[in-house]
């Protein structure tokens, strides 16, 4: 079993997320990509616009586009209110799936930031990494965190997707009343509209 953990805020999940998950699943023959919204992202200021339950529901809808995809509550808010760290969730995933080959799927902007993540060396030990291109970001080793040869061998750079979509821009456009159907999958767009999410949220 080859499984990718795909963490993020997913506020909301958009076509960029689906595209990189599909590219990664194709290139690395993944059986599963787990879209796992983070309860509380330590590197982001403030809170997500939508609560965890809504982001998980939207992630479930985004996963409808590919049978290899599944939403996961593995990175749900912690009971102690502390931020969620990927090192903890990958440790838990390894415990739950001891025989699986586990990948951590990220975009180039997230990987560039690796030096700011908690326990980068442990993160590279726990999973192989798939890093996908993102417009405006270099697809390369993290700045300020030089990798050893052994770590480099566990990082796979995938220059396959060039979709300039971000949830930040989406939220602004949805708040301004735009439909954004070109940036969202149909079930996600429908759910956002039905619930009035992001309206007047600027
Ligand atoms: P925000 O603007 O709120 O940060 P986002 O669009 O960056 O939202 P996240 O939930 O932060 O979405 O991203 C989750 C993961 O998906 C991250 O690893 C990020 O790098 C990656 N990602 C998001 N959008 C893209 C994209 N268009 N191309 C490549 N990677 C992406
Ligand atoms: Mg982001």
PDB file of C-alpha atoms and ligand atoms in Angstrom:
ATOM      1  CA  UNK A   1       0.000   0.000   0.000  1.00  0.00           C
ATOM      2  CA  UNK A   2       1.367   3.396  -1.024  1.00  0.00           C
ATOM      3  CA  UNK A   3      -0.261   6.250   0.850  1.00  0.00           C
ATOM      4  CA  UNK A   4       0.236  10.010   0.730  1.00  0.00           C
ATOM      5  CA  UNK A   5      -0.643  12.247   3.627  1.00  0.00           C
ATOM      6  CA  UNK A   6      -1.843  15.549   2.189  1.00  0.00           C
ATOM      7  CA  UNK A   7      -2.100  18.122   4.951  1.00  0.00           C
ATOM      8  CA  UNK A   8      -3.281  21.696   4.651  1.00  0.00           C
ATOM      9  CA  UNK A   9      -5.809  24.184   5.839  1.00  0.00           C
ATOM     10  CA  UNK A  10      -8.175  23.393   2.943  1.00  0.00           C
ATOM     11  CA  UNK A  11     -10.077  26.621   3.548  1.00  0.00           C
ATOM     12  CA  UNK A  12     -11.450  25.732   0.988  1.00  0.00           C
ATOM     13  CA  UNK A  13     -10.001  22.785  -0.989  1.00  0.00           C
ATOM     14  CA  UNK A  14      -9.651  23.882  -4.643  1.00  0.00           C
ATOM     15  CA  UNK A  15      -8.700  22.571  -8.061  1.00  0.00           C
ATOM     16  CA  UNK A  16      -5.014  23.189  -7.337  1.00  0.00           C
ATOM     17  CA  UNK A  17      -5.172  20.667  -4.488  1.00  0.00           C
ATOM     18  CA  UNK A  18      -6.974  18.108  -6.618  1.00  0.00           C
ATOM     19  CA  UNK A  19      -4.527  18.595  -9.490  1.00  0.00           C
ATOM     20  CA  UNK A  20      -1.406  18.065  -7.393  1.00  0.00           C
ATOM     21  CA  UNK A  21      -2.948  15.036  -5.679  1.00  0.00           C
ATOM     22  CA  UNK A  22      -3.775  13.527  -9.066  1.00  0.00           C
ATOM     23  CA  UNK A  23      -0.320  14.244 -10.474  1.00  0.00           C
ATOM     24  CA  UNK A  24       1.322  12.722  -7.398  1.00  0.00           C
ATOM     25  CA  UNK A  25      -0.935   9.652  -7.436  1.00  0.00           C
ATOM     26  CA  UNK A  26      -0.160   9.053 -11.127  1.00  0.00           C
ATOM     27  CA  UNK A  27       3.590   9.634 -10.878  1.00  0.00           C
ATOM     28  CA  UNK A  28       4.153   7.614  -7.703  1.00  0.00           C
ATOM     29  CA  UNK A  29       1.481   4.954  -8.151  1.00  0.00           C
ATOM     30  CA  UNK A  30      -0.302   5.893  -4.953  1.00  0.00           C
ATOM     31  CA  UNK A  31      -3.211   3.790  -3.756  1.00  0.00           C
ATOM     32  CA  UNK A  32      -4.483   6.536  -1.436  1.00  0.00           C
ATOM     33  CA  UNK A  33      -4.134  10.266  -0.979  1.00  0.00           C
ATOM     34  CA  UNK A  34      -5.450  11.411   2.393  1.00  0.00           C
ATOM     35  CA  UNK A  35      -6.722  15.004   2.329  1.00  0.00           C
ATOM     36  CA  UNK A  36      -6.298  15.924   5.982  1.00  0.00           C
ATOM     37  CA  UNK A  37      -7.324  19.400   7.122  1.00  0.00           C
ATOM     38  CA  UNK A  38      -5.301  20.608  10.085  1.00  0.00           C
ATOM     39  CA  UNK A  39      -7.192  21.573  13.215  1.00  0.00           C
ATOM     40  CA  UNK A  40      -4.843  24.458  13.894  1.00  0.00           C
ATOM     41  CA  UNK A  41      -1.965  25.286  11.559  1.00  0.00           C
ATOM     42  CA  UNK A  42       1.010  26.482  13.643  1.00  0.00           C
ATOM     43  CA  UNK A  43       2.622  28.487  10.806  1.00  0.00           C
ATOM     44  CA  UNK A  44      -0.484  30.529   9.994  1.00  0.00           C
ATOM     45  CA  UNK A  45      -1.604  33.590  11.913  1.00  0.00           C
ATOM     46  CA  UNK A  46      -5.113  33.579  13.221  1.00  0.00           C
ATOM     47  CA  UNK A  47      -7.715  30.936  12.640  1.00  0.00           C
ATOM     48  CA  UNK A  48      -9.063  29.388   9.485  1.00  0.00           C
ATOM     49  CA  UNK A  49     -12.248  31.044   8.211  1.00  0.00           C
ATOM     50  CA  UNK A  50     -14.219  27.799   8.393  1.00  0.00           C
ATOM     51  CA  UNK A  51     -14.153  25.462  11.350  1.00  0.00           C
ATOM     52  CA  UNK A  52     -12.612  22.026  11.120  1.00  0.00           C
ATOM     53  CA  UNK A  53     -15.897  20.192  10.520  1.00  0.00           C
ATOM     54  CA  UNK A  54     -16.771  22.328   7.497  1.00  0.00           C
ATOM     55  CA  UNK A  55     -13.246  22.024   6.056  1.00  0.00           C
ATOM     56  CA  UNK A  56     -13.437  18.252   6.491  1.00  0.00           C
ATOM     57  CA  UNK A  57     -16.849  18.156   4.776  1.00  0.00           C
ATOM     58  CA  UNK A  58     -15.499  20.222   1.871  1.00  0.00           C
ATOM     59  CA  UNK A  59     -12.436  17.975   1.671  1.00  0.00           C
ATOM     60  CA  UNK A  60     -14.713  14.931   1.441  1.00  0.00           C
ATOM     61  CA  UNK A  61     -16.427  16.589  -1.524  1.00  0.00           C
ATOM     62  CA  UNK A  62     -13.148  17.474  -3.191  1.00  0.00           C
ATOM     63  CA  UNK A  63     -12.173  13.801  -2.896  1.00  0.00           C
ATOM     64  CA  UNK A  64     -15.180  12.712  -4.950  1.00  0.00           C
ATOM     65  CA  UNK A  65     -13.246  13.465  -8.126  1.00  0.00           C
ATOM     66  CA  UNK A  66     -10.875  10.482  -7.789  1.00  0.00           C
ATOM     67  CA  UNK A  67     -11.379   7.094  -6.165  1.00  0.00           C
ATOM     68  CA  UNK A  68      -7.814   7.141  -4.818  1.00  0.00           C
ATOM     69  CA  UNK A  69      -8.669  10.169  -2.668  1.00  0.00           C
ATOM     70  CA  UNK A  70     -10.147  10.144   0.837  1.00  0.00           C
ATOM     71  CA  UNK A  71     -10.653  12.861   3.424  1.00  0.00           C
ATOM     72  CA  UNK A  72      -9.127  12.152   6.823  1.00  0.00           C
ATOM     73  CA  UNK A  73      -9.752  13.472  10.332  1.00  0.00           C
ATOM     74  CA  UNK A  74      -6.295  12.335  11.439  1.00  0.00           C
ATOM     75  CA  UNK A  75      -5.176  15.938  11.984  1.00  0.00           C
ATOM     76  CA  UNK A  76      -8.328  17.059  13.832  1.00  0.00           C
ATOM     77  CA  UNK A  77      -8.094  19.787  16.492  1.00  0.00           C
ATOM     78  CA  UNK A  78      -6.243  18.616  19.574  1.00  0.00           C
ATOM     79  CA  UNK A  79      -8.115  18.309  22.839  1.00  0.00           C
ATOM     80  CA  UNK A  80      -5.517  20.458  24.603  1.00  0.00           C
ATOM     81  CA  UNK A  81      -6.060  23.289  22.087  1.00  0.00           C
ATOM     82  CA  UNK A  82      -2.429  23.198  20.954  1.00  0.00           C
ATOM     83  CA  UNK A  83      -1.485  23.579  17.266  1.00  0.00           C
ATOM     84  CA  UNK A  84      -1.280  20.467  15.096  1.00  0.00           C
ATOM     85  CA  UNK A  85       2.196  19.352  14.046  1.00  0.00           C
ATOM     86  CA  UNK A  86       2.787  17.158  11.015  1.00  0.00           C
ATOM     87  CA  UNK A  87       5.476  15.234  12.878  1.00  0.00           C
ATOM     88  CA  UNK A  88       2.800  13.971  15.290  1.00  0.00           C
ATOM     89  CA  UNK A  89       0.317  13.033  12.600  1.00  0.00           C
ATOM     90  CA  UNK A  90       2.910  11.189  10.491  1.00  0.00           C
ATOM     91  CA  UNK A  91       4.028   9.283  13.579  1.00  0.00           C
ATOM     92  CA  UNK A  92       0.402   8.268  14.143  1.00  0.00           C
ATOM     93  CA  UNK A  93      -0.075   7.291  10.495  1.00  0.00           C
ATOM     94  CA  UNK A  94       3.060   5.104  10.629  1.00  0.00           C
ATOM     95  CA  UNK A  95       1.618   3.457  13.735  1.00  0.00           C
ATOM     96  CA  UNK A  96      -1.729   2.827  12.036  1.00  0.00           C
ATOM     97  CA  UNK A  97      -0.201   1.591   8.779  1.00  0.00           C
ATOM     98  CA  UNK A  98       3.105  -0.066   9.666  1.00  0.00           C
ATOM     99  CA  UNK A  99       3.417  -1.870   6.331  1.00  0.00           C
ATOM    100  CA  UNK A 100       2.575   1.063   4.056  1.00  0.00           C
ATOM    101  CA  UNK A 101       5.026   3.243   2.171  1.00  0.00           C
ATOM    102  CA  UNK A 102       4.088   6.690   3.397  1.00  0.00           C
ATOM    103  CA  UNK A 103       4.608   9.924   1.501  1.00  0.00           C
ATOM    104  CA  UNK A 104       4.063  13.481   2.648  1.00  0.00           C
ATOM    105  CA  UNK A 105       2.572  15.520  -0.202  1.00  0.00           C
ATOM    106  CA  UNK A 106       3.196  19.278  -0.277  1.00  0.00           C
ATOM    107  CA  UNK A 107       3.405  22.192  -2.700  1.00  0.00           C
ATOM    108  CA  UNK A 108       6.694  23.967  -3.385  1.00  0.00           C
ATOM    109  CA  UNK A 109       5.827  26.887  -1.072  1.00  0.00           C
ATOM    110  CA  UNK A 110       5.355  24.585   1.909  1.00  0.00           C
ATOM    111  CA  UNK A 111       8.582  22.719   1.226  1.00  0.00           C
ATOM    112  CA  UNK A 112      10.578  25.947   0.915  1.00  0.00           C
ATOM    113  CA  UNK A 113       9.484  26.599   4.505  1.00  0.00           C
ATOM    114  CA  UNK A 114      10.694  23.255   5.857  1.00  0.00           C
ATOM    115  CA  UNK A 115      13.197  24.900   8.203  1.00  0.00           C
ATOM    116  CA  UNK A 116      10.264  26.424  10.112  1.00  0.00           C
ATOM    117  CA  UNK A 117       8.427  23.114  10.578  1.00  0.00           C
ATOM    118  CA  UNK A 118       8.786  21.207  13.831  1.00  0.00           C
ATOM    119  CA  UNK A 119      11.476  18.482  13.624  1.00  0.00           C
ATOM    120  CA  UNK A 120      12.323  18.570   9.903  1.00  0.00           C
ATOM    121  CA  UNK A 121      14.837  15.700  10.137  1.00  0.00           C
ATOM    122  CA  UNK A 122      12.271  13.468  11.801  1.00  0.00           C
ATOM    123  CA  UNK A 123       9.702  14.481   9.174  1.00  0.00           C
ATOM    124  CA  UNK A 124      12.056  13.370   6.416  1.00  0.00           C
ATOM    125  CA  UNK A 125      12.696  10.111   8.251  1.00  0.00           C
ATOM    126  CA  UNK A 126       9.007   9.336   8.832  1.00  0.00           C
ATOM    127  CA  UNK A 127       7.939   9.750   5.193  1.00  0.00           C
ATOM    128  CA  UNK A 128       9.229  10.215   1.704  1.00  0.00           C
ATOM    129  CA  UNK A 129       8.224  13.616   0.416  1.00  0.00           C
ATOM    130  CA  UNK A 130       6.520  14.508  -2.842  1.00  0.00           C
ATOM    131  CA  UNK A 131       6.935  18.210  -3.601  1.00  0.00           C
ATOM    132  CA  UNK A 132       4.856  19.614  -6.459  1.00  0.00           C
ATOM    133  CA  UNK A 133       5.515  22.786  -8.432  1.00  0.00           C
ATOM    134  CA  UNK A 134       3.504  25.906  -7.617  1.00  0.00           C
ATOM    135  CA  UNK A 135       3.524  29.125  -9.673  1.00  0.00           C
ATOM    136  CA  UNK A 136       5.589  31.845  -8.001  1.00  0.00           C
ATOM    137  CA  UNK A 137       7.699  29.409  -5.975  1.00  0.00           C
ATOM    138  CA  UNK A 138      10.956  27.650  -6.829  1.00  0.00           C
ATOM    139  CA  UNK A 139      10.822  23.879  -6.911  1.00  0.00           C
ATOM    140  CA  UNK A 140      14.025  23.128  -5.094  1.00  0.00           C
ATOM    141  CA  UNK A 141      15.550  22.347  -1.741  1.00  0.00           C
ATOM    142  CA  UNK A 142      14.296  24.392   1.185  1.00  0.00           C
ATOM    143  CA  UNK A 143      15.993  27.716   1.705  1.00  0.00           C
ATOM    144  CA  UNK A 144      18.141  27.714   4.819  1.00  0.00           C
ATOM    145  CA  UNK A 145      17.716  24.000   5.439  1.00  0.00           C
ATOM    146  CA  UNK A 146      20.381  22.101   3.495  1.00  0.00           C
ATOM    147  CA  UNK A 147      19.531  18.435   3.022  1.00  0.00           C
ATOM    148  CA  UNK A 148      21.944  15.549   3.506  1.00  0.00           C
ATOM    149  CA  UNK A 149      22.386  13.134   0.591  1.00  0.00           C
ATOM    150  CA  UNK A 150      20.219  10.606   2.441  1.00  0.00           C
ATOM    151  CA  UNK A 151      17.433  13.136   2.967  1.00  0.00           C
ATOM    152  CA  UNK A 152      17.630  14.311  -0.629  1.00  0.00           C
ATOM    153  CA  UNK A 153      17.025  10.741  -1.783  1.00  0.00           C
ATOM    154  CA  UNK A 154      13.710  10.781   0.103  1.00  0.00           C
ATOM    155  CA  UNK A 155      12.474  13.974  -1.570  1.00  0.00           C
ATOM    156  CA  UNK A 156      10.803  13.714  -4.980  1.00  0.00           C
ATOM    157  CA  UNK A 157      10.329  16.953  -6.893  1.00  0.00           C
ATOM    158  CA  UNK A 158       7.409  16.809  -9.330  1.00  0.00           C
ATOM    159  CA  UNK A 159       7.284  19.600 -11.888  1.00  0.00           C
ATOM    160  CA  UNK A 160       3.885  18.645 -13.261  1.00  0.00           C
ATOM    161  CA  UNK A 161       1.221  21.160 -12.245  1.00  0.00           C
ATOM    162  CA  UNK A 162       1.186  24.892 -12.891  1.00  0.00           C
ATOM    163  CA  UNK A 163      -2.113  26.112 -11.534  1.00  0.00           C
ATOM    164  CA  UNK A 164      -2.034  29.556 -10.026  1.00  0.00           C
ATOM    165  CA  UNK A 165      -4.847  29.005  -7.527  1.00  0.00           C
ATOM    166  CA  UNK A 166      -4.750  29.806  -3.826  1.00  0.00           C
ATOM    167  CA  UNK A 167      -7.368  29.543  -1.117  1.00  0.00           C
ATOM    168  CA  UNK A 168      -6.491  33.071   0.032  1.00  0.00           C
ATOM    169  CA  UNK A 169      -7.430  34.513  -3.363  1.00  0.00           C
ATOM    170  CA  UNK A 170     -10.497  32.290  -3.520  1.00  0.00           C
ATOM    171  CA  UNK A 171     -11.785  33.499  -0.162  1.00  0.00           C
ATOM    172  CA  UNK A 172     -11.417  37.099  -1.281  1.00  0.00           C
ATOM    173  CA  UNK A 173     -13.245  36.445  -4.536  1.00  0.00           C
ATOM    174  CA  UNK A 174     -16.033  34.487  -2.834  1.00  0.00           C
ATOM    175  CA  UNK A 175     -16.404  37.279  -0.286  1.00  0.00           C
ATOM    176  CA  UNK A 176     -16.817  39.702  -3.179  1.00  0.00           C
ATOM    177  CA  UNK A 177     -19.669  37.555  -4.502  1.00  0.00           C
ATOM    178  CA  UNK A 178     -17.857  35.756  -7.348  1.00  0.00           C
ATOM    179  CA  UNK A 179     -18.852  32.149  -8.000  1.00  0.00           C
ATOM    180  CA  UNK A 180     -15.322  30.846  -8.711  1.00  0.00           C
ATOM    181  CA  UNK A 181     -16.650  27.740 -10.438  1.00  0.00           C
ATOM    182  CA  UNK A 182     -13.473  27.571 -12.514  1.00  0.00           C
ATOM    183  CA  UNK A 183     -11.314  27.247  -9.387  1.00  0.00           C
ATOM    184  CA  UNK A 184     -13.417  24.755  -7.419  1.00  0.00           C
ATOM    185  CA  UNK A 185     -14.745  21.298  -8.169  1.00  0.00           C
ATOM    186  CA  UNK A 186     -18.506  21.276  -8.741  1.00  0.00           C
ATOM    187  CA  UNK A 187     -19.506  19.576  -5.446  1.00  0.00           C
ATOM    188  CA  UNK A 188     -17.296  21.953  -3.431  1.00  0.00           C
ATOM    189  CA  UNK A 189     -18.658  25.019  -5.230  1.00  0.00           C
ATOM    190  CA  UNK A 190     -22.244  23.811  -4.660  1.00  0.00           C
ATOM    191  CA  UNK A 191     -21.700  23.202  -0.934  1.00  0.00           C
ATOM    192  CA  UNK A 192     -20.045  26.600  -0.439  1.00  0.00           C
ATOM    193  CA  UNK A 193     -22.941  28.301  -2.185  1.00  0.00           C
ATOM    194  CA  UNK A 194     -25.611  26.312  -0.330  1.00  0.00           C
ATOM    195  CA  UNK A 195     -24.119  27.245   3.039  1.00  0.00           C
ATOM    196  CA  UNK A 196     -23.153  30.799   2.151  1.00  0.00           C
ATOM    197  CA  UNK A 197     -19.558  30.160   3.222  1.00  0.00           C
ATOM    198  CA  UNK A 198     -17.043  33.006   2.817  1.00  0.00           C
ATOM    199  CA  UNK A 199     -19.667  35.600   1.928  1.00  0.00           C
ATOM    200  CA  UNK A 200     -18.782  38.990   3.402  1.00  0.00           C
ATOM    201  CA  UNK A 201     -15.748  37.494   5.163  1.00  0.00           C
ATOM    202  CA  UNK A 202     -13.112  39.986   4.034  1.00  0.00           C
TER     203      UNK A 202
HETATM  204  P1  LIG B   1      -3.923  29.529   1.697  1.00  0.00           P
HETATM  205  O1  LIG B   1      -3.841  30.609   0.663  1.00  0.00           O
HETATM  206  O2  LIG B   1      -5.055  29.688   2.678  1.00  0.00           O
HETATM  207  O3  LIG B   1      -2.598  29.197   2.364  1.00  0.00           O
HETATM  208  P2  LIG B   1      -3.539  27.340  -0.162  1.00  0.00           P
HETATM  209  O4  LIG B   1      -4.157  27.500  -1.489  1.00  0.00           O
HETATM  210  O5  LIG B   1      -2.059  27.560  -0.029  1.00  0.00           O
HETATM  211  O6  LIG B   1      -4.353  28.199   0.889  1.00  0.00           O
HETATM  212  P3  LIG B   1      -3.320  25.184   1.690  1.00  0.00           P
HETATM  213  O7  LIG B   1      -4.451  24.490   2.369  1.00  0.00           O
HETATM  214  O8  LIG B   1      -2.476  26.119   2.458  1.00  0.00           O
HETATM  215  O9  LIG B   1      -3.914  25.899   0.376  1.00  0.00           O
HETATM  216  O10 LIG B   1      -2.382  24.121   0.973  1.00  0.00           O
HETATM  217  C1  LIG B   1      -2.250  22.764   1.322  1.00  0.00           C
HETATM  218  C2  LIG B   1      -1.096  22.192   0.515  1.00  0.00           C
HETATM  219  O11 LIG B   1      -1.394  22.275  -0.880  1.00  0.00           O
HETATM  220  C3  LIG B   1       0.228  22.941   0.715  1.00  0.00           C
HETATM  221  O12 LIG B   1       1.282  21.994   0.757  1.00  0.00           O
HETATM  222  C4  LIG B   1       0.329  23.824  -0.533  1.00  0.00           C
HETATM  223  O13 LIG B   1       1.667  24.065  -0.884  1.00  0.00           O
HETATM  224  C5  LIG B   1      -0.360  22.965  -1.577  1.00  0.00           C
HETATM  225  N1  LIG B   1      -0.981  23.754  -2.644  1.00  0.00           N
HETATM  226  C6  LIG B   1      -2.076  24.534  -2.538  1.00  0.00           C
HETATM  227  N2  LIG B   1      -2.393  25.096  -3.710  1.00  0.00           N
HETATM  228  C7  LIG B   1      -1.452  24.687  -4.604  1.00  0.00           C
HETATM  229  C8  LIG B   1      -1.229  24.958  -5.996  1.00  0.00           C
HETATM  230  N3  LIG B   1      -2.029  25.779  -6.693  1.00  0.00           N
HETATM  231  N4  LIG B   1      -0.158  24.363  -6.596  1.00  0.00           N
HETATM  232  C9  LIG B   1       0.653  23.537  -5.880  1.00  0.00           C
HETATM  233  N5  LIG B   1       0.489  23.253  -4.562  1.00  0.00           N
HETATM  234  C10 LIG B   1      -0.547  23.810  -3.925  1.00  0.00           C
HETATM  235 MG1  LIG B   2      -1.161  27.765   1.842  1.00  0.00          MG
END
